[in-house]
PDB file of C-alpha atoms in Angstrom:
ATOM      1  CA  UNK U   1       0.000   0.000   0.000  1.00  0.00           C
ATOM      2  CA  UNK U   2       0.928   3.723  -0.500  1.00  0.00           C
ATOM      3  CA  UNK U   3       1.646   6.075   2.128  1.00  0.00           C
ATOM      4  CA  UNK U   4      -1.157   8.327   0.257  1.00  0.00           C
ATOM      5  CA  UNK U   5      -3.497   5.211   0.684  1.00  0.00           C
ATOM      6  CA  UNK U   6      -2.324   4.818   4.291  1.00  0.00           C
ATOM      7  CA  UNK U   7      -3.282   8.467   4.986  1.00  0.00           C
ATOM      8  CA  UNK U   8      -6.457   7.836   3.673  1.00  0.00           C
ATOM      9  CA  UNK U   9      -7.467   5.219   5.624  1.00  0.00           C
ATOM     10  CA  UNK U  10      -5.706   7.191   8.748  1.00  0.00           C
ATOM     11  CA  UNK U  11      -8.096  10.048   7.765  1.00  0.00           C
ATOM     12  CA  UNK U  12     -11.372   7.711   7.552  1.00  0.00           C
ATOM     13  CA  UNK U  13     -10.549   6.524  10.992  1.00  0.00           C
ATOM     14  CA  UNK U  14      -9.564   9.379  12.778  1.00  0.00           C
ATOM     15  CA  UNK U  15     -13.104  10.806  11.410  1.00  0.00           C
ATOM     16  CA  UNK U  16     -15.195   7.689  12.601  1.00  0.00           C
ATOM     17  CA  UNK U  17     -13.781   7.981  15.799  1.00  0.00           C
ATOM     18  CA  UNK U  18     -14.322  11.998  15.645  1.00  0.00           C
ATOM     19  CA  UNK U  19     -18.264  11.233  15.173  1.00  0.00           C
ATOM     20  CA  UNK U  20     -18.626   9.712  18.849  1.00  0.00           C
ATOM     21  CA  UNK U  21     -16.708  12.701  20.299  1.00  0.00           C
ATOM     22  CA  UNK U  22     -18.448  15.303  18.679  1.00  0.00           C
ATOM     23  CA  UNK U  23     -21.718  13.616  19.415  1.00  0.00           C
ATOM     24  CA  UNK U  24     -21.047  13.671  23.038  1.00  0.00           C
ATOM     25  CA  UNK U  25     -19.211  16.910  22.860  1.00  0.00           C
ATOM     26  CA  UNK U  26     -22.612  17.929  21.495  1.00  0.00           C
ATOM     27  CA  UNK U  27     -24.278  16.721  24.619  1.00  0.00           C
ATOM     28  CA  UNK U  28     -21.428  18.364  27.051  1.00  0.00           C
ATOM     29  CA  UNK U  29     -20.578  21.532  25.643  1.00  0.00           C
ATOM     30  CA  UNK U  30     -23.580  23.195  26.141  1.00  0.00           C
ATOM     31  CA  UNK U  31     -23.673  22.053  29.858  1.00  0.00           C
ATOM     32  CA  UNK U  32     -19.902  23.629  30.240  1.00  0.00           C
ATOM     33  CA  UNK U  33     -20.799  26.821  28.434  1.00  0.00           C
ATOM     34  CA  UNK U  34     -23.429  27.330  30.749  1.00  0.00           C
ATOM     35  CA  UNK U  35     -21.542  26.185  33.696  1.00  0.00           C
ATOM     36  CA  UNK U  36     -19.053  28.440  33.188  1.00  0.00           C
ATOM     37  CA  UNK U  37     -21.216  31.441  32.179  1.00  0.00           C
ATOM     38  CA  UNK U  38     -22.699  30.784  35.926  1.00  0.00           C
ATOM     39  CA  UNK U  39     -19.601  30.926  37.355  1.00  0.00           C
ATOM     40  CA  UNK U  40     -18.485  34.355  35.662  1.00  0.00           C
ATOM     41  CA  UNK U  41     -21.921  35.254  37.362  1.00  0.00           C
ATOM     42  CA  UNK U  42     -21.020  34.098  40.689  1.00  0.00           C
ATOM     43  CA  UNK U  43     -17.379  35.971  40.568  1.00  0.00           C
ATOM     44  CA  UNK U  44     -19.706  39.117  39.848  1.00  0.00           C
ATOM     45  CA  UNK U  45     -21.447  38.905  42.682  1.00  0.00           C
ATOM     46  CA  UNK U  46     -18.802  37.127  45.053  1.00  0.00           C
ATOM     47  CA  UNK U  47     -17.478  41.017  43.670  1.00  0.00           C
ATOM     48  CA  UNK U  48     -20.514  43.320  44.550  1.00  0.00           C
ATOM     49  CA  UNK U  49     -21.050  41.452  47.845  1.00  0.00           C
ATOM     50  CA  UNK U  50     -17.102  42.335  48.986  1.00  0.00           C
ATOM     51  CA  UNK U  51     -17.085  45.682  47.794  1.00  0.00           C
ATOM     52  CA  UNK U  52     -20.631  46.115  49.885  1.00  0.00           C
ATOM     53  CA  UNK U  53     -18.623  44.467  52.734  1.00  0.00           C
ATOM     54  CA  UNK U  54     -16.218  46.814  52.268  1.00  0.00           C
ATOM     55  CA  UNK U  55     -18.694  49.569  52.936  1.00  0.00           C
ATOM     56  CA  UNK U  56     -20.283  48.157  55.707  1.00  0.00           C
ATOM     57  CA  UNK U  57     -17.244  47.921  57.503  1.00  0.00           C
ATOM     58  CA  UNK U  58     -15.988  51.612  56.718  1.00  0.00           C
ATOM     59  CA  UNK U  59     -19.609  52.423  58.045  1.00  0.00           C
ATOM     60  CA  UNK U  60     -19.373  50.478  61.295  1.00  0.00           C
ATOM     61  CA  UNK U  61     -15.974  51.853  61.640  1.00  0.00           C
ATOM     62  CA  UNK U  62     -17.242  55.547  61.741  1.00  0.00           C
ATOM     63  CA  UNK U  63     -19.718  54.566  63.876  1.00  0.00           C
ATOM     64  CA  UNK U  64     -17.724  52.646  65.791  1.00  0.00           C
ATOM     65  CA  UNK U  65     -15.162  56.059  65.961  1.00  0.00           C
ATOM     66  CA  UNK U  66     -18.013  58.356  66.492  1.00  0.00           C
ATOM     67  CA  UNK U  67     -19.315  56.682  69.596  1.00  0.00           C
ATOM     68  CA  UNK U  68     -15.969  56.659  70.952  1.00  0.00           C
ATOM     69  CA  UNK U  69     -15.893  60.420  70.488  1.00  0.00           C
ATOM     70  CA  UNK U  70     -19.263  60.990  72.023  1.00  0.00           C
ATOM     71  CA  UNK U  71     -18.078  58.748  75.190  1.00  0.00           C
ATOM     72  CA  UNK U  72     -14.894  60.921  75.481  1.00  0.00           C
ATOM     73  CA  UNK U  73     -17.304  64.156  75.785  1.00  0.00           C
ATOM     74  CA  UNK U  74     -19.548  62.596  77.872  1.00  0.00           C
ATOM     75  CA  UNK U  75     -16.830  61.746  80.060  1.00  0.00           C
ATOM     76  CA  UNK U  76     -15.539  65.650  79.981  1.00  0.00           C
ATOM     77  CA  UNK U  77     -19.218  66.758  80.646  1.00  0.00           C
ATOM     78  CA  UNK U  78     -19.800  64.603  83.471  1.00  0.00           C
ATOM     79  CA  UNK U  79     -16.300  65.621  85.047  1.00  0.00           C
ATOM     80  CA  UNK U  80     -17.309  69.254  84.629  1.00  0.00           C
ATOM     81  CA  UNK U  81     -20.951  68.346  86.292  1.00  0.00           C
ATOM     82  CA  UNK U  82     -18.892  67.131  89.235  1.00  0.00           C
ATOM     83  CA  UNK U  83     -16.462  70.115  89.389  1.00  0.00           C
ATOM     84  CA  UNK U  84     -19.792  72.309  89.251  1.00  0.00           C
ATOM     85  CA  UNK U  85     -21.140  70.929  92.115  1.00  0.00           C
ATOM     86  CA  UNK U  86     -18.298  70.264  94.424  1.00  0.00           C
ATOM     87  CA  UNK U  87     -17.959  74.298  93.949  1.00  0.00           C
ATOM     88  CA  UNK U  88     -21.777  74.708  94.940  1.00  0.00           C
ATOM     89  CA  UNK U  89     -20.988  72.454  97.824  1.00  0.00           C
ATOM     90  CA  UNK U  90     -18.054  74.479  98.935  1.00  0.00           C
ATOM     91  CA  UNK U  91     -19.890  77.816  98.486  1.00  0.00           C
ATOM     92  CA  UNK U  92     -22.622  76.491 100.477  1.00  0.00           C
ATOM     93  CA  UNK U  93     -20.809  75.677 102.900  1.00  0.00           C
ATOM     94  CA  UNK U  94     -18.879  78.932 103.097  1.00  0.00           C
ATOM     95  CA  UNK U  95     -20.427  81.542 105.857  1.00  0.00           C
ATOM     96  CA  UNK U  96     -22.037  83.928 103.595  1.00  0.00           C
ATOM     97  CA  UNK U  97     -20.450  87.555 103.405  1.00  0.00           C
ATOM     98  CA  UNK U  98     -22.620  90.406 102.866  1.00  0.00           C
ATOM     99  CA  UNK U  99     -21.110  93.381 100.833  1.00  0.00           C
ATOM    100  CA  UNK U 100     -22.957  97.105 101.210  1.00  0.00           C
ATOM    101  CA  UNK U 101     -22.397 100.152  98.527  1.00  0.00           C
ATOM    102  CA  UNK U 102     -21.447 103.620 100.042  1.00  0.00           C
ATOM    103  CA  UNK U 103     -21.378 106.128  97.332  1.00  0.00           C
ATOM    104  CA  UNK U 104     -22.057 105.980  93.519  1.00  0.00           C
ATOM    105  CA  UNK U 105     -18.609 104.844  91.563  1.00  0.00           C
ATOM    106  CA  UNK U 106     -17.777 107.167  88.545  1.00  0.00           C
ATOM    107  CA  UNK U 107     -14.289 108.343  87.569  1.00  0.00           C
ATOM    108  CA  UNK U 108     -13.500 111.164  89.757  1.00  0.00           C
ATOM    109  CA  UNK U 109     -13.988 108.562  92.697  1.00  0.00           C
ATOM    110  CA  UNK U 110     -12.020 105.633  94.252  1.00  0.00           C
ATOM    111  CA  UNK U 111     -13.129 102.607  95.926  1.00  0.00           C
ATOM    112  CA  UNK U 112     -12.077 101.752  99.932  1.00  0.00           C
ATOM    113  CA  UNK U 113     -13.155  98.880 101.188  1.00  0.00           C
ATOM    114  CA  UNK U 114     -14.238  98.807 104.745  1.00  0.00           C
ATOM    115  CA  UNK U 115     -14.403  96.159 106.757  1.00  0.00           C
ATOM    116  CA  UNK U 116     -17.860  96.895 109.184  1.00  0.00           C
ATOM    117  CA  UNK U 117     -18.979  94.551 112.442  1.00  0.00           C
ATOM    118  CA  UNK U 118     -21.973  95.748 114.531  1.00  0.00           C
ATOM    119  CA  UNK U 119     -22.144  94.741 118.784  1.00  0.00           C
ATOM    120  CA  UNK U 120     -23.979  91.711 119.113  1.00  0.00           C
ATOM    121  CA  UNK U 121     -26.284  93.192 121.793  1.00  0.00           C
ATOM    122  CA  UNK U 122     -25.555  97.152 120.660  1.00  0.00           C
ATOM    123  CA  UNK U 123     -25.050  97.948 123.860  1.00  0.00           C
ATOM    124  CA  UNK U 124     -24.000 101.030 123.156  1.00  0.00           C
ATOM    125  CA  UNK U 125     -27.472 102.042 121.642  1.00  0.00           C
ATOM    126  CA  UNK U 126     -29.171 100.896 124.414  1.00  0.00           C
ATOM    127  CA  UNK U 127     -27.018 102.836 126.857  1.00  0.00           C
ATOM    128  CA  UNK U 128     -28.647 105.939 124.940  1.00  0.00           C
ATOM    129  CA  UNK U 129     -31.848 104.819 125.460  1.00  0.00           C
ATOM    130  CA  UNK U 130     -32.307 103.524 121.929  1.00  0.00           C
ATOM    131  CA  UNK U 131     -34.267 100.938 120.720  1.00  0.00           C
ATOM    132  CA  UNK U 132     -31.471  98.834 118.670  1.00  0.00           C
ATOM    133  CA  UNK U 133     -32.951  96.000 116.079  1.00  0.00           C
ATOM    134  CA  UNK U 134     -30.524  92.603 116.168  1.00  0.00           C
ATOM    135  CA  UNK U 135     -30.502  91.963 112.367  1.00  0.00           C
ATOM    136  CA  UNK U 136     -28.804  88.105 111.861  1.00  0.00           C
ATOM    137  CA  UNK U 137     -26.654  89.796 109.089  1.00  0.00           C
ATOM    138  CA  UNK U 138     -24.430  90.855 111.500  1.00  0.00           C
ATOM    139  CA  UNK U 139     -23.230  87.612 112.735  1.00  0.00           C
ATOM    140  CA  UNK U 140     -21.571  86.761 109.558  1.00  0.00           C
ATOM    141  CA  UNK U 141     -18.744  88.735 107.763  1.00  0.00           C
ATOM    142  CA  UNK U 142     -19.827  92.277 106.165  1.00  0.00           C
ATOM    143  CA  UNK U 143     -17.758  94.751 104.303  1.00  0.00           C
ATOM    144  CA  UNK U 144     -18.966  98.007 102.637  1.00  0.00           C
ATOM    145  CA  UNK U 145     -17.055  99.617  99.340  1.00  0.00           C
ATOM    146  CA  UNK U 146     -16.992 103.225  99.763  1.00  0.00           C
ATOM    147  CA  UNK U 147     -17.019 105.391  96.628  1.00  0.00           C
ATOM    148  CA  UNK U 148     -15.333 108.686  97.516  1.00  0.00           C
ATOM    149  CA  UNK U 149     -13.353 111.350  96.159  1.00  0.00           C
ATOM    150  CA  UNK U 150     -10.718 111.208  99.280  1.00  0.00           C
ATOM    151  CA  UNK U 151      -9.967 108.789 102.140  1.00  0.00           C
ATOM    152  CA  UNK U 152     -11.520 111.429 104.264  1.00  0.00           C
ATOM    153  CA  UNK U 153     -14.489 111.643 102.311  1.00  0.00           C
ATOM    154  CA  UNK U 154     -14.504 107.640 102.153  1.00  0.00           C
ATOM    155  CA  UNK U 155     -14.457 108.067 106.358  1.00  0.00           C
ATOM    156  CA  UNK U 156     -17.350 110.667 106.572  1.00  0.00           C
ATOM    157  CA  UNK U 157     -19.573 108.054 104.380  1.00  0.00           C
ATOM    158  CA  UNK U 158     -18.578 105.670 106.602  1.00  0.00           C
ATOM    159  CA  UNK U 159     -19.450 107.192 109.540  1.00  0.00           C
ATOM    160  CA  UNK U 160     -22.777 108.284 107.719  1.00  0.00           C
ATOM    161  CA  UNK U 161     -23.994 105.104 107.073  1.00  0.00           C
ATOM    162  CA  UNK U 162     -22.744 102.623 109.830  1.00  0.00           C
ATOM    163  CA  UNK U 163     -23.103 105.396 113.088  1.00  0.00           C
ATOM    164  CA  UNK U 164     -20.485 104.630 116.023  1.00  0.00           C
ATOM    165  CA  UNK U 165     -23.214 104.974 118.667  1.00  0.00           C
ATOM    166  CA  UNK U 166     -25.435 102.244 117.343  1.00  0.00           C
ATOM    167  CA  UNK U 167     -22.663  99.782 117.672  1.00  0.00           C
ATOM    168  CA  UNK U 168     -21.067  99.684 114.253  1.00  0.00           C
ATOM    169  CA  UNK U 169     -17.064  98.864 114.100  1.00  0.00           C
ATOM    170  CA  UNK U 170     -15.416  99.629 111.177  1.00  0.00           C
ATOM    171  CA  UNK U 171     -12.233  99.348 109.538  1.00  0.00           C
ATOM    172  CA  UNK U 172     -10.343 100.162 106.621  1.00  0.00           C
ATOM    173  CA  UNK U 173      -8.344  97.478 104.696  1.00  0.00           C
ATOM    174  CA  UNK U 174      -5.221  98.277 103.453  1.00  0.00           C
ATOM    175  CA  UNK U 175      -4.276  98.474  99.756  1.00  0.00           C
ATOM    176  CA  UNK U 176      -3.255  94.905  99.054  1.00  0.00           C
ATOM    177  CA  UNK U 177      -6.574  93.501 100.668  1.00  0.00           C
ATOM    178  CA  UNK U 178      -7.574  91.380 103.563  1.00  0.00           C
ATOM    179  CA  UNK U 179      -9.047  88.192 104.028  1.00  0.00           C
ATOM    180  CA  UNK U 180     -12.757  89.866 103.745  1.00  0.00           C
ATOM    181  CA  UNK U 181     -11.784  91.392 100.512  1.00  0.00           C
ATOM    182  CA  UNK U 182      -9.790  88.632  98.942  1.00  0.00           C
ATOM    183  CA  UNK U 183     -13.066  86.173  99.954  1.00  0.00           C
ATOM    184  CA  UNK U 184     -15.000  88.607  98.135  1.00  0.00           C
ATOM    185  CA  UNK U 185     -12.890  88.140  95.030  1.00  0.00           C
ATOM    186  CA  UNK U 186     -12.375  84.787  94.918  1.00  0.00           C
ATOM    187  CA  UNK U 187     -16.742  84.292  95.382  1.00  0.00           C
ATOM    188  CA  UNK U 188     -16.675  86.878  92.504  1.00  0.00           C
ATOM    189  CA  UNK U 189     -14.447  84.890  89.798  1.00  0.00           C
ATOM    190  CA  UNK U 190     -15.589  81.704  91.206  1.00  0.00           C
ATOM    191  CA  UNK U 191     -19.295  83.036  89.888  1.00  0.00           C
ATOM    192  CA  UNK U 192     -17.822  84.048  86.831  1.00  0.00           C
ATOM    193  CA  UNK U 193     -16.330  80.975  85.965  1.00  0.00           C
ATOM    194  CA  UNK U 194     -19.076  78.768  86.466  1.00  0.00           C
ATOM    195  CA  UNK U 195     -21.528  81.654  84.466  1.00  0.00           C
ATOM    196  CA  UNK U 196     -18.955  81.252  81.420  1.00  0.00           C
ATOM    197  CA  UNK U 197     -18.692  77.271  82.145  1.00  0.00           C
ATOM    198  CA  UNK U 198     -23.234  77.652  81.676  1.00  0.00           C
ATOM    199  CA  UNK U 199     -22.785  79.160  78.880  1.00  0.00           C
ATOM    200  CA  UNK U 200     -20.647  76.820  76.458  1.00  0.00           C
TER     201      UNK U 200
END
């Protein structure tokens, strides 16, 4: 036989045995095709559902950051609350401390302060024959500021308003202050603070 006869007969058998496969590649291929189209699906979504994922974790992550901001200032506000009322606790305990105004303040004038105690029983009033009213103010610490041109001035106010003979003592405090006065001025920025603290 010749090779082109062998060929030939190679040919005829290589395309009977051909017919089988592409009968049942036929059957398969469609199957595969569709198989794999589903899969291409499933990376598509296996896709979307990470990058949604994704999202939902940056999402709980903010929240996660804002709650942990919102703790930290609810810490801060609560250590404020209990700053505010240790200070109302202090101040109520504190004897209170009554201030009086001699005088109008305007800029010809300076300010003395004047430290001013009354007898308990005014004893010297009632030596006079005067009828002398215990007021419960007077059992507590009480300072007047004077608005006067002078010291002298200040005095004569003084002396005006809180009379020897009913049992007023007074005296003036020096420059730098006294414990009255410096009482006074802490209760003063104490207030102030706490106003500014009400109003943020």
């Amino acid at each position: 036989m010749s090779n082109t006869t062998l060929l030939l007969i190679a040919i005829g058998a290589i395309m009977l045995a051909a017919l089988p496969v592409a009968a049942l590649m036929k059957d398969f291929l469609p199957g595969f095709l569709e198989r794999s189209a589903g899969l291409d699906q499933l990376e598509n979504r296996i896709y979307v559902l990470h990058s949604e994922a994704q999202d939902l974790q940056d999402r709980v992550s903010g929240a996660v950051s804002r709650r942990n901001q919102q703790s930290s200032e609810k810490h801060r506000l609560e250590g404020d609350i209990r700053r505010m009322e240790k200070a109302i606790a202090d101040l109520a305990e504190q004897p209170p401390l009554f201030v009086h105004e001699v005088g109008e303040p305007s800029a010809s004038t300076s300010k003395y302060t004047v430290n001013v105690s009354r007898e308990a029983a005014a004893a010297a009033a009632r030596a006079n024959g005067e009828r002398a009213q215990a007021n419960p103010i007077w059992r507590y610490t009480n300072i007047a500021e004077v608005w006067a041109g002078s010291f002298e001035e200040a005095k004569q106010q003084v002396e005006t308003a809180f009379p020897f003979k009913l049992g007023y003592q007074k005296s003036f405090q020096k420059a730098g202050g006294t414990a009255a006065e410096k009482m006074v001025a802490e209760a003063q920025a104490r207030a102030l603070a706490e106003a500014k603290a009400a109003m943020q």
